[in-house]
Amino acid sequence: MKKILKLSFAVVLSTVLLAACGSGEENASSFFAENESDWPELEVIENEIGSDFESINVENDEGNSRVILYENNGKPEYKSIYILDEQRLKIMSTGEDGEGQVYNEVIG
């Protein structure tokens, strides 16, 4: 009986861990969903470049700016800079095939 309980616990734990990891797309989507109410720039960013990224890394969220990198295959594809007191959002393509600046407007 103890072996069955241990095995059942191991299976449940493994399932929970795998579900928590998920795919990168789910993590990026959850990043947008979790932060959209507090970070006004995320709605514009999602409309401009989408949310289909393997990882999203907040490089800076201190002082007067917020800098976020949007990555696929371990390489940044886009970078957003939000200047809080001006409510200005800049989005730049950082990939080799990128078009440079994608967006630069006051959003507030």
PDB file of N, CA and C in Angstrom, residues 6-106:
ATOM      1  N   LYS A   6       3.202   6.132  -2.664  1.00  0.00           N
ATOM      2  CA  LYS A   6       4.408   6.836  -3.113  1.00  0.00           C
ATOM      3  C   LYS A   6       4.404   7.017  -4.623  1.00  0.00           C
ATOM      4  N   LEU A   7       4.016   5.973  -5.343  1.00  0.00           N
ATOM      5  CA  LEU A   7       3.959   6.044  -6.794  1.00  0.00           C
ATOM      6  C   LEU A   7       2.896   7.052  -7.241  1.00  0.00           C
ATOM      7  N   SER A   8       1.737   7.025  -6.594  1.00  0.00           N
ATOM      8  CA  SER A   8       0.668   7.969  -6.930  1.00  0.00           C
ATOM      9  C   SER A   8       1.117   9.399  -6.671  1.00  0.00           C
ATOM     10  N   PHE A   9       1.782   9.614  -5.557  1.00  0.00           N
ATOM     11  CA  PHE A   9       2.285  10.943  -5.234  1.00  0.00           C
ATOM     12  C   PHE A   9       3.301  11.408  -6.274  1.00  0.00           C
ATOM     13  N   ALA A  10       4.178  10.523  -6.685  1.00  0.00           N
ATOM     14  CA  ALA A  10       5.190  10.868  -7.691  1.00  0.00           C
ATOM     15  C   ALA A  10       4.539  11.236  -9.017  1.00  0.00           C
ATOM     16  N   VAL A  11       3.508  10.503  -9.408  1.00  0.00           N
ATOM     17  CA  VAL A  11       2.809  10.785 -10.667  1.00  0.00           C
ATOM     18  C   VAL A  11       2.117  12.137 -10.590  1.00  0.00           C
ATOM     19  N   VAL A  12       1.436  12.407  -9.481  1.00  0.00           N
ATOM     20  CA  VAL A  12       0.738  13.687  -9.314  1.00  0.00           C
ATOM     21  C   VAL A  12       1.745  14.831  -9.308  1.00  0.00           C
ATOM     22  N   LEU A  13       2.818  14.680  -8.582  1.00  0.00           N
ATOM     23  CA  LEU A  13       3.839  15.719  -8.520  1.00  0.00           C
ATOM     24  C   LEU A  13       4.438  15.983  -9.898  1.00  0.00           C
ATOM     25  N   SER A  14       4.731  14.951 -10.640  1.00  0.00           N
ATOM     26  CA  SER A  14       5.281  15.106 -11.991  1.00  0.00           C
ATOM     27  C   SER A  14       4.300  15.836 -12.897  1.00  0.00           C
ATOM     28  N   THR A  15       3.031  15.480 -12.804  1.00  0.00           N
ATOM     29  CA  THR A  15       2.008  16.125 -13.623  1.00  0.00           C
ATOM     30  C   THR A  15       1.909  17.611 -13.293  1.00  0.00           C
ATOM     31  N   VAL A  16       1.931  17.945 -12.017  1.00  0.00           N
ATOM     32  CA  VAL A  16       1.858  19.345 -11.602  1.00  0.00           C
ATOM     33  C   VAL A  16       3.069  20.122 -12.106  1.00  0.00           C
ATOM     34  N   LEU A  17       4.242  19.552 -11.981  1.00  0.00           N
ATOM     35  CA  LEU A  17       5.450  20.234 -12.447  1.00  0.00           C
ATOM     36  C   LEU A  17       5.431  20.451 -13.952  1.00  0.00           C
ATOM     37  N   LEU A  18       5.013  19.460 -14.702  1.00  0.00           N
ATOM     38  CA  LEU A  18       4.933  19.610 -16.155  1.00  0.00           C
ATOM     39  C   LEU A  18       3.904  20.654 -16.547  1.00  0.00           C
ATOM     40  N   ALA A  19       2.781  20.684 -15.880  1.00  0.00           N
ATOM     41  CA  ALA A  19       1.746  21.681 -16.180  1.00  0.00           C
ATOM     42  C   ALA A  19       2.245  23.074 -15.846  1.00  0.00           C
ATOM     43  N   ALA A  20       3.010  23.226 -14.781  1.00  0.00           N
ATOM     44  CA  ALA A  20       3.523  24.537 -14.394  1.00  0.00           C
ATOM     45  C   ALA A  20       4.536  25.052 -15.395  1.00  0.00           C
ATOM     46  N   CYS A  21       5.331  24.159 -15.959  1.00  0.00           N
ATOM     47  CA  CYS A  21       6.332  24.581 -16.934  1.00  0.00           C
ATOM     48  C   CYS A  21       5.665  25.018 -18.220  1.00  0.00           C
ATOM     49  N   GLY A  22       4.790  24.210 -18.768  1.00  0.00           N
ATOM     50  CA  GLY A  22       4.058  24.566 -19.978  1.00  0.00           C
ATOM     51  C   GLY A  22       4.983  24.930 -21.112  1.00  0.00           C
ATOM     52  N   SER A  23       4.414  25.526 -22.141  1.00  0.00           N
ATOM     53  CA  SER A  23       5.219  25.982 -23.268  1.00  0.00           C
ATOM     54  C   SER A  23       5.536  27.453 -23.102  1.00  0.00           C
ATOM     55  N   GLY A  24       6.507  27.953 -23.847  1.00  0.00           N
ATOM     56  CA  GLY A  24       6.882  29.358 -23.784  1.00  0.00           C
ATOM     57  C   GLY A  24       5.739  30.270 -24.152  1.00  0.00           C
ATOM     58  N   GLU A  25       4.923  29.850 -25.102  1.00  0.00           N
ATOM     59  CA  GLU A  25       3.797  30.670 -25.540  1.00  0.00           C
ATOM     60  C   GLU A  25       2.834  30.908 -24.390  1.00  0.00           C
ATOM     61  N   GLU A  26       2.559  29.881 -23.627  1.00  0.00           N
ATOM     62  CA  GLU A  26       1.669  30.042 -22.480  1.00  0.00           C
ATOM     63  C   GLU A  26       2.296  30.972 -21.458  1.00  0.00           C
ATOM     64  N   ASN A  27       3.587  30.878 -21.239  1.00  0.00           N
ATOM     65  CA  ASN A  27       4.251  31.756 -20.295  1.00  0.00           C
ATOM     66  C   ASN A  27       4.186  33.202 -20.745  1.00  0.00           C
ATOM     67  N   ALA A  28       4.391  33.455 -22.034  1.00  0.00           N
ATOM     68  CA  ALA A  28       4.314  34.813 -22.549  1.00  0.00           C
ATOM     69  C   ALA A  28       2.894  35.325 -22.447  1.00  0.00           C
ATOM     70  N   SER A  29       1.924  34.495 -22.802  1.00  0.00           N
ATOM     71  CA  SER A  29       0.525  34.905 -22.701  1.00  0.00           C
ATOM     72  C   SER A  29       0.155  35.201 -21.259  1.00  0.00           C
ATOM     73  N   SER A  30       0.606  34.373 -20.337  1.00  0.00           N
ATOM     74  CA  SER A  30       0.293  34.628 -18.934  1.00  0.00           C
ATOM     75  C   SER A  30       0.999  35.888 -18.438  1.00  0.00           C
ATOM     76  N   PHE A  31       2.185  36.184 -18.959  1.00  0.00           N
ATOM     77  CA  PHE A  31       2.875  37.421 -18.595  1.00  0.00           C
ATOM     78  C   PHE A  31       2.006  38.620 -18.955  1.00  0.00           C
ATOM     79  N   PHE A  32       1.466  38.624 -20.177  1.00  0.00           N
ATOM     80  CA  PHE A  32       0.616  39.729 -20.602  1.00  0.00           C
ATOM     81  C   PHE A  32      -0.641  39.793 -19.737  1.00  0.00           C
ATOM     82  N   ALA A  33      -1.285  38.667 -19.508  1.00  0.00           N
ATOM     83  CA  ALA A  33      -2.524  38.633 -18.728  1.00  0.00           C
ATOM     84  C   ALA A  33      -2.298  39.090 -17.287  1.00  0.00           C
ATOM     85  N   GLU A  34      -1.190  38.656 -16.688  1.00  0.00           N
ATOM     86  CA  GLU A  34      -0.921  38.985 -15.291  1.00  0.00           C
ATOM     87  C   GLU A  34      -0.543  40.446 -15.079  1.00  0.00           C
ATOM     88  N   ASN A  35       0.087  41.079 -16.059  1.00  0.00           N
ATOM     89  CA  ASN A  35       0.613  42.435 -15.868  1.00  0.00           C
ATOM     90  C   ASN A  35      -0.151  43.530 -16.605  1.00  0.00           C
ATOM     91  N   GLU A  36      -1.086  43.168 -17.458  1.00  0.00           N
ATOM     92  CA  GLU A  36      -1.749  44.153 -18.321  1.00  0.00           C
ATOM     93  C   GLU A  36      -2.482  45.242 -17.533  1.00  0.00           C
ATOM     94  N   SER A  37      -3.070  44.912 -16.394  1.00  0.00           N
ATOM     95  CA  SER A  37      -3.810  45.924 -15.638  1.00  0.00           C
ATOM     96  C   SER A  37      -2.878  46.928 -14.962  1.00  0.00           C
ATOM     97  N   ASP A  38      -1.650  46.526 -14.658  1.00  0.00           N
ATOM     98  CA  ASP A  38      -0.705  47.419 -13.985  1.00  0.00           C
ATOM     99  C   ASP A  38       0.235  48.143 -14.949  1.00  0.00           C
ATOM    100  N   TRP A  39       0.467  47.564 -16.106  1.00  0.00           N
ATOM    101  CA  TRP A  39       1.405  48.122 -17.078  1.00  0.00           C
ATOM    102  C   TRP A  39       0.641  48.493 -18.342  1.00  0.00           C
ATOM    103  N   PRO A  40       0.283  49.742 -18.523  1.00  0.00           N
ATOM    104  CA  PRO A  40      -0.577  50.154 -19.638  1.00  0.00           C
ATOM    105  C   PRO A  40       0.024  49.910 -21.025  1.00  0.00           C
ATOM    106  N   GLU A  41       1.326  49.792 -21.103  1.00  0.00           N
ATOM    107  CA  GLU A  41       1.959  49.612 -22.413  1.00  0.00           C
ATOM    108  C   GLU A  41       1.754  48.219 -22.992  1.00  0.00           C
ATOM    109  N   LEU A  42       1.422  47.237 -22.158  1.00  0.00           N
ATOM    110  CA  LEU A  42       1.339  45.859 -22.643  1.00  0.00           C
ATOM    111  C   LEU A  42       0.235  45.644 -23.672  1.00  0.00           C
ATOM    112  N   GLU A  43      -0.866  46.350 -23.552  1.00  0.00           N
ATOM    113  CA  GLU A  43      -1.943  46.211 -24.545  1.00  0.00           C
ATOM    114  C   GLU A  43      -1.468  46.677 -25.919  1.00  0.00           C
ATOM    115  N   VAL A  44      -0.762  47.806 -25.953  1.00  0.00           N
ATOM    116  CA  VAL A  44      -0.226  48.315 -27.221  1.00  0.00           C
ATOM    117  C   VAL A  44       0.835  47.369 -27.768  1.00  0.00           C
ATOM    118  N   ILE A  45       1.707  46.894 -26.908  1.00  0.00           N
ATOM    119  CA  ILE A  45       2.772  45.975 -27.331  1.00  0.00           C
ATOM    120  C   ILE A  45       2.170  44.710 -27.948  1.00  0.00           C
ATOM    121  N   GLU A  46       1.172  44.160 -27.285  1.00  0.00           N
ATOM    122  CA  GLU A  46       0.539  42.940 -27.796  1.00  0.00           C
ATOM    123  C   GLU A  46      -0.109  43.197 -29.155  1.00  0.00           C
ATOM    124  N   ASN A  47      -0.710  44.369 -29.333  1.00  0.00           N
ATOM    125  CA  ASN A  47      -1.321  44.713 -30.626  1.00  0.00           C
ATOM    126  C   ASN A  47      -0.279  44.928 -31.718  1.00  0.00           C
ATOM    127  N   GLU A  48       0.873  45.473 -31.362  1.00  0.00           N
ATOM    128  CA  GLU A  48       1.911  45.794 -32.348  1.00  0.00           C
ATOM    129  C   GLU A  48       2.770  44.593 -32.743  1.00  0.00           C
ATOM    130  N   ILE A  49       3.193  43.792 -31.760  1.00  0.00           N
ATOM    131  CA  ILE A  49       4.129  42.696 -32.065  1.00  0.00           C
ATOM    132  C   ILE A  49       3.605  41.323 -31.635  1.00  0.00           C
ATOM    133  N   GLY A  50       2.446  41.276 -31.009  1.00  0.00           N
ATOM    134  CA  GLY A  50       1.877  40.009 -30.573  1.00  0.00           C
ATOM    135  C   GLY A  50       2.417  39.574 -29.225  1.00  0.00           C
ATOM    136  N   SER A  51       2.087  38.350 -28.857  1.00  0.00           N
ATOM    137  CA  SER A  51       2.532  37.807 -27.569  1.00  0.00           C
ATOM    138  C   SER A  51       3.114  36.406 -27.722  1.00  0.00           C
ATOM    139  N   ASP A  52       3.470  36.038 -28.935  1.00  0.00           N
ATOM    140  CA  ASP A  52       3.969  34.700 -29.220  1.00  0.00           C
ATOM    141  C   ASP A  52       5.488  34.660 -29.082  1.00  0.00           C
ATOM    142  N   PHE A  53       5.958  34.640 -27.841  1.00  0.00           N
ATOM    143  CA  PHE A  53       7.391  34.621 -27.560  1.00  0.00           C
ATOM    144  C   PHE A  53       7.700  33.490 -26.595  1.00  0.00           C
ATOM    145  N   GLU A  54       8.887  32.915 -26.721  1.00  0.00           N
ATOM    146  CA  GLU A  54       9.300  31.853 -25.810  1.00  0.00           C
ATOM    147  C   GLU A  54       9.561  32.399 -24.415  1.00  0.00           C
ATOM    148  N   SER A  55      10.125  33.598 -24.347  1.00  0.00           N
ATOM    149  CA  SER A  55      10.371  34.185 -23.032  1.00  0.00           C
ATOM    150  C   SER A  55      10.291  35.704 -23.120  1.00  0.00           C
ATOM    151  N   ILE A  56       9.929  36.270 -21.986  1.00  0.00           N
ATOM    152  CA  ILE A  56       9.849  37.717 -21.855  1.00  0.00           C
ATOM    153  C   ILE A  56      10.643  38.068 -20.616  1.00  0.00           C
ATOM    154  N   ASN A  57      11.628  38.948 -20.776  1.00  0.00           N
ATOM    155  CA  ASN A  57      12.510  39.311 -19.667  1.00  0.00           C
ATOM    156  C   ASN A  57      12.416  40.802 -19.393  1.00  0.00           C
ATOM    157  N   VAL A  58      12.045  41.142 -18.163  1.00  0.00           N
ATOM    158  CA  VAL A  58      12.008  42.537 -17.742  1.00  0.00           C
ATOM    159  C   VAL A  58      13.438  42.914 -17.357  1.00  0.00           C
ATOM    160  N   GLU A  59      14.060  43.750 -18.165  1.00  0.00           N
ATOM    161  CA  GLU A  59      15.444  44.151 -17.934  1.00  0.00           C
ATOM    162  C   GLU A  59      15.540  45.260 -16.893  1.00  0.00           C
ATOM    163  N   ASN A  60      14.533  46.138 -16.864  1.00  0.00           N
ATOM    164  CA  ASN A  60      14.540  47.251 -15.921  1.00  0.00           C
ATOM    165  C   ASN A  60      13.103  47.640 -15.605  1.00  0.00           C
ATOM    166  N   ASP A  61      12.802  47.804 -14.335  1.00  0.00           N
ATOM    167  CA  ASP A  61      11.507  48.305 -13.905  1.00  0.00           C
ATOM    168  C   ASP A  61      11.712  49.204 -12.697  1.00  0.00           C
ATOM    169  N   GLU A  62      12.682  50.078 -12.816  1.00  0.00           N
ATOM    170  CA  GLU A  62      13.012  50.989 -11.730  1.00  0.00           C
ATOM    171  C   GLU A  62      13.121  52.397 -12.281  1.00  0.00           C
ATOM    172  N   GLY A  63      12.918  53.365 -11.411  1.00  0.00           N
ATOM    173  CA  GLY A  63      13.047  54.750 -11.838  1.00  0.00           C
ATOM    174  C   GLY A  63      11.920  55.147 -12.767  1.00  0.00           C
ATOM    175  N   ASN A  64      12.278  55.794 -13.853  1.00  0.00           N
ATOM    176  CA  ASN A  64      11.309  56.376 -14.762  1.00  0.00           C
ATOM    177  C   ASN A  64      11.067  55.548 -16.021  1.00  0.00           C
ATOM    178  N   SER A  65      11.612  54.330 -16.093  1.00  0.00           N
ATOM    179  CA  SER A  65      11.439  53.552 -17.324  1.00  0.00           C
ATOM    180  C   SER A  65      11.277  52.068 -17.020  1.00  0.00           C
ATOM    181  N   ARG A  66      10.683  51.383 -18.009  1.00  0.00           N
ATOM    182  CA  ARG A  66      10.550  49.932 -17.942  1.00  0.00           C
ATOM    183  C   ARG A  66      11.040  49.386 -19.287  1.00  0.00           C
ATOM    184  N   VAL A  67      12.001  48.490 -19.243  1.00  0.00           N
ATOM    185  CA  VAL A  67      12.583  47.910 -20.450  1.00  0.00           C
ATOM    186  C   VAL A  67      12.316  46.406 -20.433  1.00  0.00           C
ATOM    187  N   ILE A  68      11.725  45.907 -21.542  1.00  0.00           N
ATOM    188  CA  ILE A  68      11.374  44.496 -21.635  1.00  0.00           C
ATOM    189  C   ILE A  68      11.923  43.923 -22.933  1.00  0.00           C
ATOM    190  N   LEU A  69      12.530  42.725 -22.855  1.00  0.00           N
ATOM    191  CA  LEU A  69      13.006  42.004 -24.033  1.00  0.00           C
ATOM    192  C   LEU A  69      12.070  40.838 -24.324  1.00  0.00           C
ATOM    193  N   TYR A  70      11.758  40.645 -25.604  1.00  0.00           N
ATOM    194  CA  TYR A  70      10.865  39.583 -26.067  1.00  0.00           C
ATOM    195  C   TYR A  70      11.710  38.639 -26.914  1.00  0.00           C
ATOM    196  N   GLU A  71      11.876  37.388 -26.448  1.00  0.00           N
ATOM    197  CA  GLU A  71      12.855  36.482 -27.046  1.00  0.00           C
ATOM    198  C   GLU A  71      12.228  35.219 -27.625  1.00  0.00           C
ATOM    199  N   ASN A  72      12.865  34.734 -28.695  1.00  0.00           N
ATOM    200  CA  ASN A  72      12.588  33.422 -29.271  1.00  0.00           C
ATOM    201  C   ASN A  72      13.930  32.772 -29.577  1.00  0.00           C
ATOM    202  N   ASN A  73      14.033  31.487 -29.359  1.00  0.00           N
ATOM    203  CA  ASN A  73      15.264  30.734 -29.601  1.00  0.00           C
ATOM    204  C   ASN A  73      16.461  31.337 -28.874  1.00  0.00           C
ATOM    205  N   GLY A  74      16.222  31.891 -27.697  1.00  0.00           N
ATOM    206  CA  GLY A  74      17.295  32.457 -26.890  1.00  0.00           C
ATOM    207  C   GLY A  74      17.824  33.790 -27.364  1.00  0.00           C
ATOM    208  N   LYS A  75      17.187  34.383 -28.374  1.00  0.00           N
ATOM    209  CA  LYS A  75      17.651  35.665 -28.907  1.00  0.00           C
ATOM    210  C   LYS A  75      16.530  36.694 -28.836  1.00  0.00           C
ATOM    211  N   PRO A  76      16.867  37.916 -28.415  1.00  0.00           N
ATOM    212  CA  PRO A  76      15.838  38.954 -28.377  1.00  0.00           C
ATOM    213  C   PRO A  76      15.380  39.325 -29.790  1.00  0.00           C
ATOM    214  N   GLU A  77      14.059  39.383 -29.980  1.00  0.00           N
ATOM    215  CA  GLU A  77      13.497  39.813 -31.261  1.00  0.00           C
ATOM    216  C   GLU A  77      12.993  41.244 -31.191  1.00  0.00           C
ATOM    217  N   TYR A  78      12.478  41.622 -30.009  1.00  0.00           N
ATOM    218  CA  TYR A  78      11.963  42.977 -29.819  1.00  0.00           C
ATOM    219  C   TYR A  78      12.363  43.478 -28.445  1.00  0.00           C
ATOM    220  N   LYS A  79      12.377  44.796 -28.335  1.00  0.00           N
ATOM    221  CA  LYS A  79      12.674  45.458 -27.073  1.00  0.00           C
ATOM    222  C   LYS A  79      11.664  46.588 -26.930  1.00  0.00           C
ATOM    223  N   SER A  80      11.043  46.696 -25.757  1.00  0.00           N
ATOM    224  CA  SER A  80      10.151  47.828 -25.520  1.00  0.00           C
ATOM    225  C   SER A  80      10.720  48.676 -24.391  1.00  0.00           C
ATOM    226  N   ILE A  81      10.556  49.973 -24.550  1.00  0.00           N
ATOM    227  CA  ILE A  81      10.966  50.928 -23.528  1.00  0.00           C
ATOM    228  C   ILE A  81       9.759  51.812 -23.251  1.00  0.00           C
ATOM    229  N   TYR A  82       9.330  51.828 -22.001  1.00  0.00           N
ATOM    230  CA  TYR A  82       8.207  52.664 -21.611  1.00  0.00           C
ATOM    231  C   TYR A  82       8.711  53.707 -20.639  1.00  0.00           C
ATOM    232  N   ILE A  83       8.571  54.984 -21.005  1.00  0.00           N
ATOM    233  CA  ILE A  83       9.003  56.099 -20.161  1.00  0.00           C
ATOM    234  C   ILE A  83       7.773  56.548 -19.362  1.00  0.00           C
ATOM    235  N   LEU A  84       7.800  56.296 -18.070  1.00  0.00           N
ATOM    236  CA  LEU A  84       6.616  56.457 -17.248  1.00  0.00           C
ATOM    237  C   LEU A  84       6.091  57.890 -17.187  1.00  0.00           C
ATOM    238  N   ASP A  85       6.927  58.878 -16.879  1.00  0.00           N
ATOM    239  CA  ASP A  85       6.391  60.228 -16.706  1.00  0.00           C
ATOM    240  C   ASP A  85       5.903  60.854 -18.013  1.00  0.00           C
ATOM    241  N   GLU A  86       6.415  60.425 -19.142  1.00  0.00           N
ATOM    242  CA  GLU A  86       5.952  60.910 -20.448  1.00  0.00           C
ATOM    243  C   GLU A  86       4.859  60.016 -21.029  1.00  0.00           C
ATOM    244  N   GLN A  87       4.708  58.816 -20.497  1.00  0.00           N
ATOM    245  CA  GLN A  87       3.808  57.779 -21.016  1.00  0.00           C
ATOM    246  C   GLN A  87       4.119  57.480 -22.486  1.00  0.00           C
ATOM    247  N   ARG A  88       5.407  57.498 -22.800  1.00  0.00           N
ATOM    248  CA  ARG A  88       5.865  57.222 -24.161  1.00  0.00           C
ATOM    249  C   ARG A  88       6.344  55.787 -24.252  1.00  0.00           C
ATOM    250  N   LEU A  89       5.885  55.117 -25.296  1.00  0.00           N
ATOM    251  CA  LEU A  89       6.281  53.735 -25.547  1.00  0.00           C
ATOM    252  C   LEU A  89       7.072  53.662 -26.837  1.00  0.00           C
ATOM    253  N   LYS A  90       8.216  53.011 -26.764  1.00  0.00           N
ATOM    254  CA  LYS A  90       9.029  52.741 -27.951  1.00  0.00           C
ATOM    255  C   LYS A  90       9.187  51.229 -28.059  1.00  0.00           C
ATOM    256  N   ILE A  91       8.972  50.710 -29.269  1.00  0.00           N
ATOM    257  CA  ILE A  91       9.184  49.289 -29.541  1.00  0.00           C
ATOM    258  C   ILE A  91      10.165  49.191 -30.693  1.00  0.00           C
ATOM    259  N   MET A  92      11.217  48.405 -30.499  1.00  0.00           N
ATOM    260  CA  MET A  92      12.237  48.237 -31.527  1.00  0.00           C
ATOM    261  C   MET A  92      12.446  46.772 -31.845  1.00  0.00           C
ATOM    262  N   SER A  93      12.634  46.478 -33.108  1.00  0.00           N
ATOM    263  CA  SER A  93      12.993  45.139 -33.530  1.00  0.00           C
ATOM    264  C   SER A  93      14.499  45.005 -33.351  1.00  0.00           C
ATOM    265  N   THR A  94      14.927  43.943 -32.677  1.00  0.00           N
ATOM    266  CA  THR A  94      16.356  43.772 -32.419  1.00  0.00           C
ATOM    267  C   THR A  94      16.957  42.613 -33.201  1.00  0.00           C
ATOM    268  N   GLY A  95      16.120  41.890 -33.944  1.00  0.00           N
ATOM    269  CA  GLY A  95      16.604  40.759 -34.722  1.00  0.00           C
ATOM    270  C   GLY A  95      17.399  41.209 -35.929  1.00  0.00           C
ATOM    271  N   GLU A  96      18.151  40.305 -36.523  1.00  0.00           N
ATOM    272  CA  GLU A  96      18.976  40.620 -37.686  1.00  0.00           C
ATOM    273  C   GLU A  96      18.145  41.092 -38.870  1.00  0.00           C
ATOM    274  N   ASP A  97      16.957  40.527 -39.018  1.00  0.00           N
ATOM    275  CA  ASP A  97      16.078  40.915 -40.115  1.00  0.00           C
ATOM    276  C   ASP A  97      15.125  42.020 -39.702  1.00  0.00           C
ATOM    277  N   GLY A  98      15.347  42.624 -38.550  1.00  0.00           N
ATOM    278  CA  GLY A  98      14.421  43.594 -37.981  1.00  0.00           C
ATOM    279  C   GLY A  98      14.346  44.890 -38.755  1.00  0.00           C
ATOM    280  N   GLU A  99      13.223  45.567 -38.550  1.00  0.00           N
ATOM    281  CA  GLU A  99      12.997  46.828 -39.228  1.00  0.00           C
ATOM    282  C   GLU A  99      13.354  48.027 -38.359  1.00  0.00           C
ATOM    283  N   GLY A 100      14.020  47.814 -37.230  1.00  0.00           N
ATOM    284  CA  GLY A 100      14.397  48.916 -36.367  1.00  0.00           C
ATOM    285  C   GLY A 100      13.223  49.345 -35.505  1.00  0.00           C
ATOM    286  N   GLN A 101      12.974  50.634 -35.466  1.00  0.00           N
ATOM    287  CA  GLN A 101      11.891  51.143 -34.641  1.00  0.00           C
ATOM    288  C   GLN A 101      10.521  50.757 -35.222  1.00  0.00           C
ATOM    289  N   VAL A 102       9.698  50.154 -34.399  1.00  0.00           N
ATOM    290  CA  VAL A 102       8.377  49.696 -34.809  1.00  0.00           C
ATOM    291  C   VAL A 102       7.307  50.668 -34.338  1.00  0.00           C
ATOM    292  N   TYR A 103       7.524  51.282 -33.180  1.00  0.00           N
ATOM    293  CA  TYR A 103       6.484  52.105 -32.562  1.00  0.00           C
ATOM    294  C   TYR A 103       7.167  53.156 -31.700  1.00  0.00           C
ATOM    295  N   ASN A 104       6.655  54.396 -31.693  1.00  0.00           N
ATOM    296  CA  ASN A 104       7.171  55.451 -30.844  1.00  0.00           C
ATOM    297  C   ASN A 104       6.086  56.505 -30.674  1.00  0.00           C
ATOM    298  N   GLU A 105       5.264  56.332 -29.640  1.00  0.00           N
ATOM    299  CA  GLU A 105       4.149  57.257 -29.414  1.00  0.00           C
ATOM    300  C   GLU A 105       3.838  57.374 -27.932  1.00  0.00           C
ATOM    301  N   VAL A 106       3.172  58.476 -27.570  1.00  0.00           N
ATOM    302  CA  VAL A 106       2.636  58.642 -26.237  1.00  0.00           C
ATOM    303  C   VAL A 106       1.326  57.862 -26.200  1.00  0.00           C
TER     304      VAL A 106
END
